[in-house]
Coordinates of C-alpha atoms in Angstrom, one line a residue:
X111 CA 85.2 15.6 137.8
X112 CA 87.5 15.0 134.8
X113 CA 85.4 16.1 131.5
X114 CA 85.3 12.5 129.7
X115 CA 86.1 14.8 126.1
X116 CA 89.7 15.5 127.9
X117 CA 90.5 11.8 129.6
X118 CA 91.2 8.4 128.2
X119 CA 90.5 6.4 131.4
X120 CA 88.7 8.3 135.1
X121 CA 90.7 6.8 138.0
X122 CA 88.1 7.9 140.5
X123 CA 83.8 8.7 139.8
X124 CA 82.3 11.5 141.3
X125 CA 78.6 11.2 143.3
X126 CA 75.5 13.1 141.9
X127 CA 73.8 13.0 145.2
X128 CA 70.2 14.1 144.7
X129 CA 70.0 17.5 146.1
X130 CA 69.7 21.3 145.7
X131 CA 71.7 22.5 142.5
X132 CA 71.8 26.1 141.0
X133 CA 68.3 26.2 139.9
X134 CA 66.8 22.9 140.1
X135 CA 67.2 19.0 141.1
X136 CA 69.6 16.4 140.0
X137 CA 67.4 13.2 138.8
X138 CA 70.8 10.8 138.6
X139 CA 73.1 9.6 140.6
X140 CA 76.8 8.7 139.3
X141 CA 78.1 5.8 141.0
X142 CA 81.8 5.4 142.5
X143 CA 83.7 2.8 140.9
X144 CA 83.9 0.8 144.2
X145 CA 80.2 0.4 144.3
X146 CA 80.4 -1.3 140.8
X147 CA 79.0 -4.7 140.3
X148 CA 82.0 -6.7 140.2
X149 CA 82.2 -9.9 137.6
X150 CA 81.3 -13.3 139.2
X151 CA 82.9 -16.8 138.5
X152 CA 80.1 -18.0 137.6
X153 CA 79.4 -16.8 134.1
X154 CA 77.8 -13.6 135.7
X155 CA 75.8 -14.9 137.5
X156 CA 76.0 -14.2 141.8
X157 CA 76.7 -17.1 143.0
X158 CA 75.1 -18.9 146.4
X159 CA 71.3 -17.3 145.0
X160 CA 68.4 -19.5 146.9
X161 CA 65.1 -18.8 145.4
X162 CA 62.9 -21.0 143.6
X163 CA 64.7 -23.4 140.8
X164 CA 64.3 -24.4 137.2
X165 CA 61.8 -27.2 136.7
X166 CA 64.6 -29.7 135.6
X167 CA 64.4 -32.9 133.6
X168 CA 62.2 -35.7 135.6
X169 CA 61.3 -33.9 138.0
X170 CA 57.6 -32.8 139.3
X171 CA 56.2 -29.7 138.6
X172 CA 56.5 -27.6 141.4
X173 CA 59.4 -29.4 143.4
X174 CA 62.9 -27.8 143.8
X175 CA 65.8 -29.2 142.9
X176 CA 67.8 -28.3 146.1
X177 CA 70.1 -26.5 144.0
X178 CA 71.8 -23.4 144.2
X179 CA 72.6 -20.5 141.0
X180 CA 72.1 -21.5 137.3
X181 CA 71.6 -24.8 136.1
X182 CA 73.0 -26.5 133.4
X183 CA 70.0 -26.7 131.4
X184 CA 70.0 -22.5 132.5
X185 CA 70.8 -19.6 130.0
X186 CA 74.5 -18.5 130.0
X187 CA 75.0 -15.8 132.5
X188 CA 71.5 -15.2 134.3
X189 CA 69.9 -16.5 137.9
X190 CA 66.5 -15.9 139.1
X191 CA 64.5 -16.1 142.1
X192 CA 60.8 -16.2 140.9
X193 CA 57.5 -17.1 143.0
X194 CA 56.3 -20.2 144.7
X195 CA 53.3 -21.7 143.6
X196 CA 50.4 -20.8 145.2
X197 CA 52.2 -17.8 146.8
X198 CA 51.6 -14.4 146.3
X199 CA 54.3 -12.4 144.8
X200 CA 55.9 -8.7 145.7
X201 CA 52.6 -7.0 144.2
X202 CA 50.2 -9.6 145.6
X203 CA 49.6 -11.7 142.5
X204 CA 49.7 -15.1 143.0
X205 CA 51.4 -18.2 140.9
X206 CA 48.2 -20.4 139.7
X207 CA 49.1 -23.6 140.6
X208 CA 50.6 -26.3 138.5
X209 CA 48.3 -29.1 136.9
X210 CA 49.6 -32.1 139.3
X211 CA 51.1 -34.6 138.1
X212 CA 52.9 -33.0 135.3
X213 CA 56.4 -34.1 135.0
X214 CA 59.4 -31.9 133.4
X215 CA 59.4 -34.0 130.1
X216 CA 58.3 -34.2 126.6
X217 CA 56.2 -37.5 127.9
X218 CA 54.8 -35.7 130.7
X219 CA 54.7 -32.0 130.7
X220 CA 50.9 -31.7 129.5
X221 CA 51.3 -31.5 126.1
X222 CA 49.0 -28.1 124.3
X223 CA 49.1 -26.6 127.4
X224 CA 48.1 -22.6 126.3
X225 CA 48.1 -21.2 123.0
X226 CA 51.6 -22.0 120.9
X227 CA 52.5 -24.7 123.1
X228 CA 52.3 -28.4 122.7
X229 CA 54.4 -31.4 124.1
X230 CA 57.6 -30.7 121.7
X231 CA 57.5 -26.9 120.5
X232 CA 56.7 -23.6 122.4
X233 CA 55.6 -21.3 118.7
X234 CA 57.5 -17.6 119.7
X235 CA 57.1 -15.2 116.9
X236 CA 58.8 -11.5 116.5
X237 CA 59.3 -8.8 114.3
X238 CA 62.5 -7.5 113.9
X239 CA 64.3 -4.4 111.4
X240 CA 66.4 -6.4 108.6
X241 CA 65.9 -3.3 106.2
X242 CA 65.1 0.5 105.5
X243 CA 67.2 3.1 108.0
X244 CA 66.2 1.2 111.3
X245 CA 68.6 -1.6 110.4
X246 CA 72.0 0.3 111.0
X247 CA 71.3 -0.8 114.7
X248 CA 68.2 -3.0 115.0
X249 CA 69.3 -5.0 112.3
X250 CA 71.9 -7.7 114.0
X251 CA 69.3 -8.2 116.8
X252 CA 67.6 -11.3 115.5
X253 CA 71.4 -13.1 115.5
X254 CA 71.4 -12.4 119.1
X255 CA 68.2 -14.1 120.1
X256 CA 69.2 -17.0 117.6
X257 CA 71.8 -17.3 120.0
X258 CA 69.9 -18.6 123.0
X259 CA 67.3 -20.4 120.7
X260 CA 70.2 -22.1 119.7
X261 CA 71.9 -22.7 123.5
X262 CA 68.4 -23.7 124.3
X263 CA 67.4 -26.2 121.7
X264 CA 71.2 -28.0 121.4
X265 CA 70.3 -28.6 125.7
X266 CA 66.8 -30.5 124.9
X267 CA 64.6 -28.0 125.0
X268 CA 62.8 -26.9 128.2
X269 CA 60.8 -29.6 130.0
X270 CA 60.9 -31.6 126.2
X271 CA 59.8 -28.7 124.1
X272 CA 61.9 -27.0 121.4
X273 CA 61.3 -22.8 120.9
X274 CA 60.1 -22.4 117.5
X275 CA 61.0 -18.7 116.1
X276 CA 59.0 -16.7 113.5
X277 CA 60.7 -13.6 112.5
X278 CA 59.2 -10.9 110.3
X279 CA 61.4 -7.8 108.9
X280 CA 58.8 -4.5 109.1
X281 CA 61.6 -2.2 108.2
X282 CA 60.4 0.1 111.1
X283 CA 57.4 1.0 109.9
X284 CA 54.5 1.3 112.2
X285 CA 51.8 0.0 110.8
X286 CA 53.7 -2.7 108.8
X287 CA 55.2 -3.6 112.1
X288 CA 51.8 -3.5 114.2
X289 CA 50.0 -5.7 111.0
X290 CA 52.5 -8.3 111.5
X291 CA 52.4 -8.3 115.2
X292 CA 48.8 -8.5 115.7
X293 CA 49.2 -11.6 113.0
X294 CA 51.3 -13.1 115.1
X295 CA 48.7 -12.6 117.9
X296 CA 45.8 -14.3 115.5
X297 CA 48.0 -17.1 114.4
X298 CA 48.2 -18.4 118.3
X299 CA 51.9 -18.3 119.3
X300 CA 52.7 -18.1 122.8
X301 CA 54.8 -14.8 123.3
X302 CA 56.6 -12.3 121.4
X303 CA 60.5 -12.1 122.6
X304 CA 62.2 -8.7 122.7
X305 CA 59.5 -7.2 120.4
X306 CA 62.8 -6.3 118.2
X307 CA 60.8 -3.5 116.0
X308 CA 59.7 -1.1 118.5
X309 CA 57.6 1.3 116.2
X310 CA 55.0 -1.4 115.1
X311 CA 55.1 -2.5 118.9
X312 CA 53.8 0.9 120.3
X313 CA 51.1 0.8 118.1
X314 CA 49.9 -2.7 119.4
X315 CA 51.0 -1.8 123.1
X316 CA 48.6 1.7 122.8
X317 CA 45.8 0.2 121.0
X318 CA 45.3 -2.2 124.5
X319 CA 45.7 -4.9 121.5
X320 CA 48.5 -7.3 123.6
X321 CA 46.1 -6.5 126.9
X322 CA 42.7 -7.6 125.0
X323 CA 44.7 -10.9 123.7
X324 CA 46.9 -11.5 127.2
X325 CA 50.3 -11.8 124.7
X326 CA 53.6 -11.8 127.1
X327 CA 56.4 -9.6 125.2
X328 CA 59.3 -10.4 127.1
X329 CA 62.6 -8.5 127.2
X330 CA 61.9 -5.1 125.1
X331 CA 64.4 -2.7 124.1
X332 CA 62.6 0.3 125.8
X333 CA 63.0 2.8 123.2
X334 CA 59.2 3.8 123.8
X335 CA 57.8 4.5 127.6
X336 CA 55.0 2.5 126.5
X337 CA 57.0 -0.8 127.1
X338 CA 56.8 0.6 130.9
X339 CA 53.6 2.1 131.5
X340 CA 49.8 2.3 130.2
X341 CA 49.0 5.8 130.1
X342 CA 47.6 6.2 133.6
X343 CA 51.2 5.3 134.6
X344 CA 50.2 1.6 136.0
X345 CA 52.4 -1.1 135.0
X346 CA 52.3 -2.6 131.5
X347 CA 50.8 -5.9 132.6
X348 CA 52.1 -8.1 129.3
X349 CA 55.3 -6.1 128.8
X350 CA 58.6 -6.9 130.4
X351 CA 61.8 -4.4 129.0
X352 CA 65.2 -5.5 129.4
X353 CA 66.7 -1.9 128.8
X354 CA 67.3 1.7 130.1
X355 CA 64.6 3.9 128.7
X356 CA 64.7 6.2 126.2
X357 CA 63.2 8.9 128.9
X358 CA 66.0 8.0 131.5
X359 CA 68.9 7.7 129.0
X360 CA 67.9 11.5 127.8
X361 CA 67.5 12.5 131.7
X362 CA 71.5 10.8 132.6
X363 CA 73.0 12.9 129.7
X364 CA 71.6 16.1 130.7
X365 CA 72.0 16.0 134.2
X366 CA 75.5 14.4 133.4
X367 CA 75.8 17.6 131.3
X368 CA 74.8 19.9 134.2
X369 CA 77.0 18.4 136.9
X370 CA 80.1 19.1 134.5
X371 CA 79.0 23.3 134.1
X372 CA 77.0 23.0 130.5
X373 CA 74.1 25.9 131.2
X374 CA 73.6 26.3 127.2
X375 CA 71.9 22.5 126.2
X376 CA 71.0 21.6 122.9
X377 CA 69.3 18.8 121.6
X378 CA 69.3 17.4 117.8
X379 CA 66.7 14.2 117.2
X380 CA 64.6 12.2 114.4
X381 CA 61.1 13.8 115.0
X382 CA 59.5 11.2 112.6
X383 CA 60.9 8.3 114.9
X384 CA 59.0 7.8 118.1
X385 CA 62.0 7.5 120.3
X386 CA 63.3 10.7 119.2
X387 CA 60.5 13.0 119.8
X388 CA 60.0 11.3 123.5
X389 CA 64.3 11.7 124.6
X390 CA 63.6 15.3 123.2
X391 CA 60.4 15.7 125.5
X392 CA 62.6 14.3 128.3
X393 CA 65.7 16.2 127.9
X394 CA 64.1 19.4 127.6
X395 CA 61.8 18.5 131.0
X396 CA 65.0 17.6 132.9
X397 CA 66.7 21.1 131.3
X398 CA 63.7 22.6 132.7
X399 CA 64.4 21.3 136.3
X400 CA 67.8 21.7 136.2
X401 CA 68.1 25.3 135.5
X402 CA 64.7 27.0 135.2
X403 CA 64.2 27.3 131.5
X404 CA 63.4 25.1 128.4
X405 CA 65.9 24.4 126.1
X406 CA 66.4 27.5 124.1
X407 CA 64.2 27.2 120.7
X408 CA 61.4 24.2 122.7
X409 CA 58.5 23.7 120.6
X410 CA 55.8 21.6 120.8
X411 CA 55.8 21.1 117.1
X412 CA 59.4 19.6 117.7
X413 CA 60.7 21.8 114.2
X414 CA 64.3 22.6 114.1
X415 CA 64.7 26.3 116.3
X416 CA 67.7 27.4 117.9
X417 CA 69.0 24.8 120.0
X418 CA 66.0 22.2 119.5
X419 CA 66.2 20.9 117.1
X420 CA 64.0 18.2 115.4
X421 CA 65.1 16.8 112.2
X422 CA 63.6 14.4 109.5
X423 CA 65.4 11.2 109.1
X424 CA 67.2 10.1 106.4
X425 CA 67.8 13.2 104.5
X426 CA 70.8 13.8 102.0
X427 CA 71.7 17.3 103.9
X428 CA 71.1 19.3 106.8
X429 CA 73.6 22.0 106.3
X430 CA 70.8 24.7 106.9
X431 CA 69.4 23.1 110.4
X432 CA 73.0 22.6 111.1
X433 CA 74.4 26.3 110.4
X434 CA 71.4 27.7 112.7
X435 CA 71.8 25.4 115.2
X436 CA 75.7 26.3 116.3
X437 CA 75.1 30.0 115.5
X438 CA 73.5 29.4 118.7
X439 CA 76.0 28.6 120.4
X440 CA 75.2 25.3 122.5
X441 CA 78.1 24.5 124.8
X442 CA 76.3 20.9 124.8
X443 CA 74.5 18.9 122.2
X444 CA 72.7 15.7 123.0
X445 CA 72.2 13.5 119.9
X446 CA 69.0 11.3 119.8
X447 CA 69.4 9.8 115.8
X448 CA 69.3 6.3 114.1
X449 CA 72.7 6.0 113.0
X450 CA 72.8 7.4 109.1
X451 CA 71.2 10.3 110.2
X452 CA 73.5 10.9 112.8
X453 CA 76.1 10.7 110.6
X454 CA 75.0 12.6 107.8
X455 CA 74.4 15.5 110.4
X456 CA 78.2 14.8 111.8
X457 CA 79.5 15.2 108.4
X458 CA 78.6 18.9 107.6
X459 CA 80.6 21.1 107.5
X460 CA 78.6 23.1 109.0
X461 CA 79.1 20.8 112.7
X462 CA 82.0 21.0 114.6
X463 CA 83.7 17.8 115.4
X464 CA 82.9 15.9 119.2
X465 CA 86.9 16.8 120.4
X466 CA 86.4 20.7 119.0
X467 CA 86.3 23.1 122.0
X468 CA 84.0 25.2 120.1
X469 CA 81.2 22.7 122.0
X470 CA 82.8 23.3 125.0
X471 CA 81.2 20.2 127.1
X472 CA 80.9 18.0 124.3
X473 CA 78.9 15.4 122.2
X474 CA 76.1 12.8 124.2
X475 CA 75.3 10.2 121.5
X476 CA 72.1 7.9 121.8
X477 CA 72.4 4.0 122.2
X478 CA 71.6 3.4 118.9
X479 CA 74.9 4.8 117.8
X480 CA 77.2 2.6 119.8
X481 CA 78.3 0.7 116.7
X482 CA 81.3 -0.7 115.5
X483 CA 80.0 0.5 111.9
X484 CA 79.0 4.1 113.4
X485 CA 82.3 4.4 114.6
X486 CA 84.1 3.7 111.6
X487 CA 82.2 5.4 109.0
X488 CA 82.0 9.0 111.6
X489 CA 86.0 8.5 112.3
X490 CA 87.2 11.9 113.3
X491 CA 84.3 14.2 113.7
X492 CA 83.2 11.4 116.1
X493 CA 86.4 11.2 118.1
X494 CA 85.6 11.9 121.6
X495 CA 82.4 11.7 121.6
X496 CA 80.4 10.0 124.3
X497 CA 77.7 7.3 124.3
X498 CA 75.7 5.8 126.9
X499 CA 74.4 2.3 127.8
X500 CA 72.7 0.1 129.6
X501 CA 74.6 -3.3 128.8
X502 CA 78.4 -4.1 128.9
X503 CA 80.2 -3.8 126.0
X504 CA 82.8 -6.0 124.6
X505 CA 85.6 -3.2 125.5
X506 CA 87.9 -2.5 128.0
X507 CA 87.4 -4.7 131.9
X508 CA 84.5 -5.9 130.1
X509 CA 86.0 -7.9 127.8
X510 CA 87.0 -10.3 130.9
X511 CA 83.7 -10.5 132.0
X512 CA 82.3 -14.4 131.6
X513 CA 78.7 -13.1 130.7
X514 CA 79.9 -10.5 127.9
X515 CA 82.8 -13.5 126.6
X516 CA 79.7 -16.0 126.3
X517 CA 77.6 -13.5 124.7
X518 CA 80.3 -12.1 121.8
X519 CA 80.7 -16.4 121.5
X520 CA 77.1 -17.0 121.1
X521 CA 76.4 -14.6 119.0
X522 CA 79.8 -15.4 116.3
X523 CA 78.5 -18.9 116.9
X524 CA 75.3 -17.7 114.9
X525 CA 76.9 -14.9 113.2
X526 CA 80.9 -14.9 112.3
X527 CA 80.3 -11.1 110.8
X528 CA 77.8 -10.2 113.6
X529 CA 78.5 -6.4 115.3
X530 CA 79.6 -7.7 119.2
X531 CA 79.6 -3.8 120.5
X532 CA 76.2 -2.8 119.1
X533 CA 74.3 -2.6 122.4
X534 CA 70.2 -3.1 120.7
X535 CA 71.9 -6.5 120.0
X536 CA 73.8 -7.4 123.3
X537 CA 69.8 -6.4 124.6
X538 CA 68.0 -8.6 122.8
X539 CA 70.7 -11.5 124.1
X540 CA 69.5 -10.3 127.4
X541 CA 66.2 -10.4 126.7
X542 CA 66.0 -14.0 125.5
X543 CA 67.7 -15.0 128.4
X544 CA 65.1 -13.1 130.7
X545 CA 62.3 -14.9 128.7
X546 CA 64.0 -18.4 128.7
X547 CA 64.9 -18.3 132.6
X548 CA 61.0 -17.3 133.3
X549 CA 60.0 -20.5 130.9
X550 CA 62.3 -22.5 133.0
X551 CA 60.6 -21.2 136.0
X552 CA 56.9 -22.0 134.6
X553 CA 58.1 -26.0 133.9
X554 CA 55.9 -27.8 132.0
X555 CA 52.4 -26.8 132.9
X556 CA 53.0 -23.8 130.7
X557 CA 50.5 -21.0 130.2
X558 CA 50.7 -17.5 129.7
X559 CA 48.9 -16.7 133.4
X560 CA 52.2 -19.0 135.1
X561 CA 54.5 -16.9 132.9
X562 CA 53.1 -13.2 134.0
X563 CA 52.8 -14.6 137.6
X564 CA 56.7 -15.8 137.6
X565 CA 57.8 -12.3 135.6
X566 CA 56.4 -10.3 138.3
X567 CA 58.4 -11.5 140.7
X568 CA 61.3 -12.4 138.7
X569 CA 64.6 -10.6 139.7
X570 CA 67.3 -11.4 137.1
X571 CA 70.7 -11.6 138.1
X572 CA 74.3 -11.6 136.2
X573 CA 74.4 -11.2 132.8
X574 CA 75.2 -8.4 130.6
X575 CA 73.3 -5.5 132.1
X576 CA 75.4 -3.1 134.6
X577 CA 72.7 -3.5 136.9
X578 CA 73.7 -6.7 138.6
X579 CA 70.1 -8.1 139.2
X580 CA 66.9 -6.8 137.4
X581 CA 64.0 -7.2 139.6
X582 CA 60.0 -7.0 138.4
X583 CA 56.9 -6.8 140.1
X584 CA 53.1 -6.1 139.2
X585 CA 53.4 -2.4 140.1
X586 CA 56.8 -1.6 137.7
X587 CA 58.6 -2.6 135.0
X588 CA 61.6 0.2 135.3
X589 CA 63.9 -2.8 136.2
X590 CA 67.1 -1.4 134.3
X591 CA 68.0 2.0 135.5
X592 CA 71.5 2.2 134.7
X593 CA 74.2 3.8 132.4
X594 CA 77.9 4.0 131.2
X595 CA 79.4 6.5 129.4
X596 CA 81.5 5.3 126.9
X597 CA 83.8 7.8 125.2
X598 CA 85.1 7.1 121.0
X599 CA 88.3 7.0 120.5
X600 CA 89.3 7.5 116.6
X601 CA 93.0 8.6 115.8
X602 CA 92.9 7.8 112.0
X603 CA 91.6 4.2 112.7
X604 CA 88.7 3.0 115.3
X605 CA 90.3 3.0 118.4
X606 CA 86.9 1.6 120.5
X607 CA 85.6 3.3 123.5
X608 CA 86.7 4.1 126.8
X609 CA 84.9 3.7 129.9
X610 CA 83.4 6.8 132.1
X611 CA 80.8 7.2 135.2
X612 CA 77.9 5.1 135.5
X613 CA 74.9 7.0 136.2
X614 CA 71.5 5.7 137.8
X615 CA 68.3 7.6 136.6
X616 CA 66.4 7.9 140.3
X617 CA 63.4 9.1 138.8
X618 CA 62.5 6.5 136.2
X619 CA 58.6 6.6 136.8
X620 CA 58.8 10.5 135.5
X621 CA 58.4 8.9 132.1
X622 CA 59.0 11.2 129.0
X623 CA 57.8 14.3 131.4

């Protein structure tokens, strides 16, 4: 398989088949192009989907509509099936049954139906990163759920009632962020979308606050394992992520890594960032399958030593954790940093650029770094680095895919300036539409039971994830498994990415271990 520091464009991807390798087991597979999910005519959605429909305008609560794939009064780009009433879903929960009578209509949907909800207005309240080091790539995500707020209010509403949004800017701070969100909570609104501030949002998620007050956060970015699973590794039951995980993203670039002959891994991440510590916990468990050994320097203390190597965000230099690092020679470095860290650690002198063969198997940069702005301001020590995600960027095929052109339109629609390639904000588009398709699903007797009920069975298709469908049920919420590499190409100017293998993490429910 072609290295993706040495090639512009693969004509052909290679299998990971899950097997014996030289000292341990693959975790991924790498998907051959002809396997891809190819773009619909339908706005990305698969068309000729049966299932349970959208409760539409006039209609009974309950009924189907006869119809067939998305609905005008549907998101852009997304299909469902979802549960019957009174039917038990994939994990044996069952829809609660719709007050009868109710009709899909301001007049006639039930009016203050749960908490946040009334005849004209379902309250949704978030917190999201509009400042302090977070907002490099968090920051643009509140434009893309304005987006379908937008799409969804200029249609009517769903079943007469308007989304009301509250945001609040934490600045990535956890206990800001978790204050806010458990105000939210107390205040009565109906569900947190996307949870756009995932440090405050742990906090809530481990403190068994969303479980105690039976809050729905829909369409996470997954940067924390929590968003998946409680601690016994059950099913969060009021969390649905849109998103690869942290813990799989770290385990595709090193086995991605292994399969093209790196034996000498090294890892750099923000140890006072949650998402950091837990790709470096991954990474270094998935080194330790692969070849036998932890990654040279592990510690449980996550310090900068040898080739792992934790770092404190936001520093002016690293020049000393940098010069020790590559005296150790890793023929592979993995990257888990919030952009400005990332690139004041690119910028050293002391770090050899992504297309220097002194690292002889290259660069892996986080999600958080697929920015237009990241791109720019790292120019050539960036060029030919890779990045992975989960969505479809606005590059390349993908620019001719209906879901992706109604997403960058959506979001200049809100946004003229707004970053169409950063990938936390393509999610949080996603996200909203997963959230908004489940609402339509509900119809009007609307409560937060009916929305779990239909989410747990709810499989997603189209849209802008490389998975083609997303599909939920009681027992998981690893819907999104999938990745792209993505490889920068800067020649004196920003010259985008190009596309690489897609790799599927089959061993999602491993977690951070």
């Amino acid at each position: 398989m072609m290295s993706p520091r040495t090639t512009s464009a693969w004509p052909y991807l290679a299998v990971f088949v899950v097997g014996a390798l030289i000292g341990g087991v693959a975790m991924v597979e790498v998907v051959p192009a002809d396997r891809l999910p190819a773009a619909s005519a339908t706005n990305g959605a698969v068309p000729g989907v049966t299932g349970p429909q959208d409760a539409q305008p006039g209609t009974t609560a309950g009924k189907a509509t006869g119809q067939h794939g998305p609905t005008a009064n549907s998101p852009t780009g997304s299909n469902a099936n979802g549960p019957t009433t009174g039917q038990p879903t994939g994990g044996g929960q069952t829809l609660p049954p719709a007050k009868p009578g109710l009709t899909c209509t301001a007049a006639g949907n039930g009016g203050a139906t749960d908490k946040g909800v009334s005849a004209n207005e379902i309250k949704l309240a978030t917190t999201v990163v509009q400042s302090g080091i977070g907002s490099a790539f968090l920051g643009e995500m509140r434009y893309a759920m304005d987006a379908v707020v937008q799409q969804v209010n200029q249609s009517g509403g769903i079943c007469g009632r308007r989304l009301s949004m509250t945001y609040k800017d934490d600045g990535w701070q956890a206990t800001t962020g978790a204050q806010y969100l458990r105000d939210f909570v107390q205040s009565g609104v109906f569900a947190i979308p996307v949870g756009a501030s995932s440090e405050g949002l742990q906090v809530i998620i481990k403190s068994g606050d969303l479980n105690s007050a039976r809050m729905p956060v829909v369409g996470t970015d997954g940067l924390a394992i929590d968003q998946y699973a409680q601690g016994n590794g059950s099913a969060q039951p009021w969390v649905w992520p849109i998103a690869t995980s942290t813990a799989s993203s770290a385990r595709i670039r090193a086995d991605d890594a292994y399969k093209r002959g790196a034996r000498h891994f090294g890892i750099v991440f923000d140890n006072n960032y949650h998402f950091g510590r837990e790709a470096a916990s991954a990474f270094n468990a998935e080194v330790r399958r692969l070849t036998g050994s932890t990654v040279q320097g592990y510690n449980s203390s996550n310090s900068c030593n040898q080739h792992y190597c934790g770092i404190q965000a936001g520093q002016n230099s690293y020049s000393s954790q940098a010069a020790t690092f590559y005296q150790s020679k890793p023929d592979f470095v993995a990257l888990f940093l919030e952009p400005e860290t990332a690139l004041t650690w690119m910028q050293d002198p002391n770090t050899p650029g992504a297309a220097d063969d002194t690292i002889s198997h290259g660069y892996a940069a986080a999600q958080p770094m697929f920015t237009y702005q990241f791109e720019s301001q790292c120019g050539d020590k960036c060029d030919q680095m890779v990045t992975w995600t989960g969505f479809k960027p606005n590059v390349e095929q993908y620019t001719n895919d209906p879901a992706v052109h109604d997403y960058v339109n959506a979001l200049r629609a809100v946004n003229p300036q707004a970053d169409p390639y950063n990938q936390f904000s393509e999610g949080a588009y996603q996200g909203m539409q997963l959230l908004v398709t489940a609402l339509r699903k509900v119809g009007p007797d609307l409560t937060r039971a009916r929305l779990q009920a239909v989410l747990n069975a709810m499989t997603l298709k189209g849209g802008v994830t490389l998975q083609s469908s997303l599909s939920f049920t009681p027992l998981s919420r690893y819907a999104n498994t999938t990745m792209q590499a993505f490889t920068m190409q800067y020649k004196g100017t920003p010259g985008g990415w190009r596309t690489g293998a897609i790799a599927h993490d089959t061993h999602a429910k491993l977690g951070a271990g």
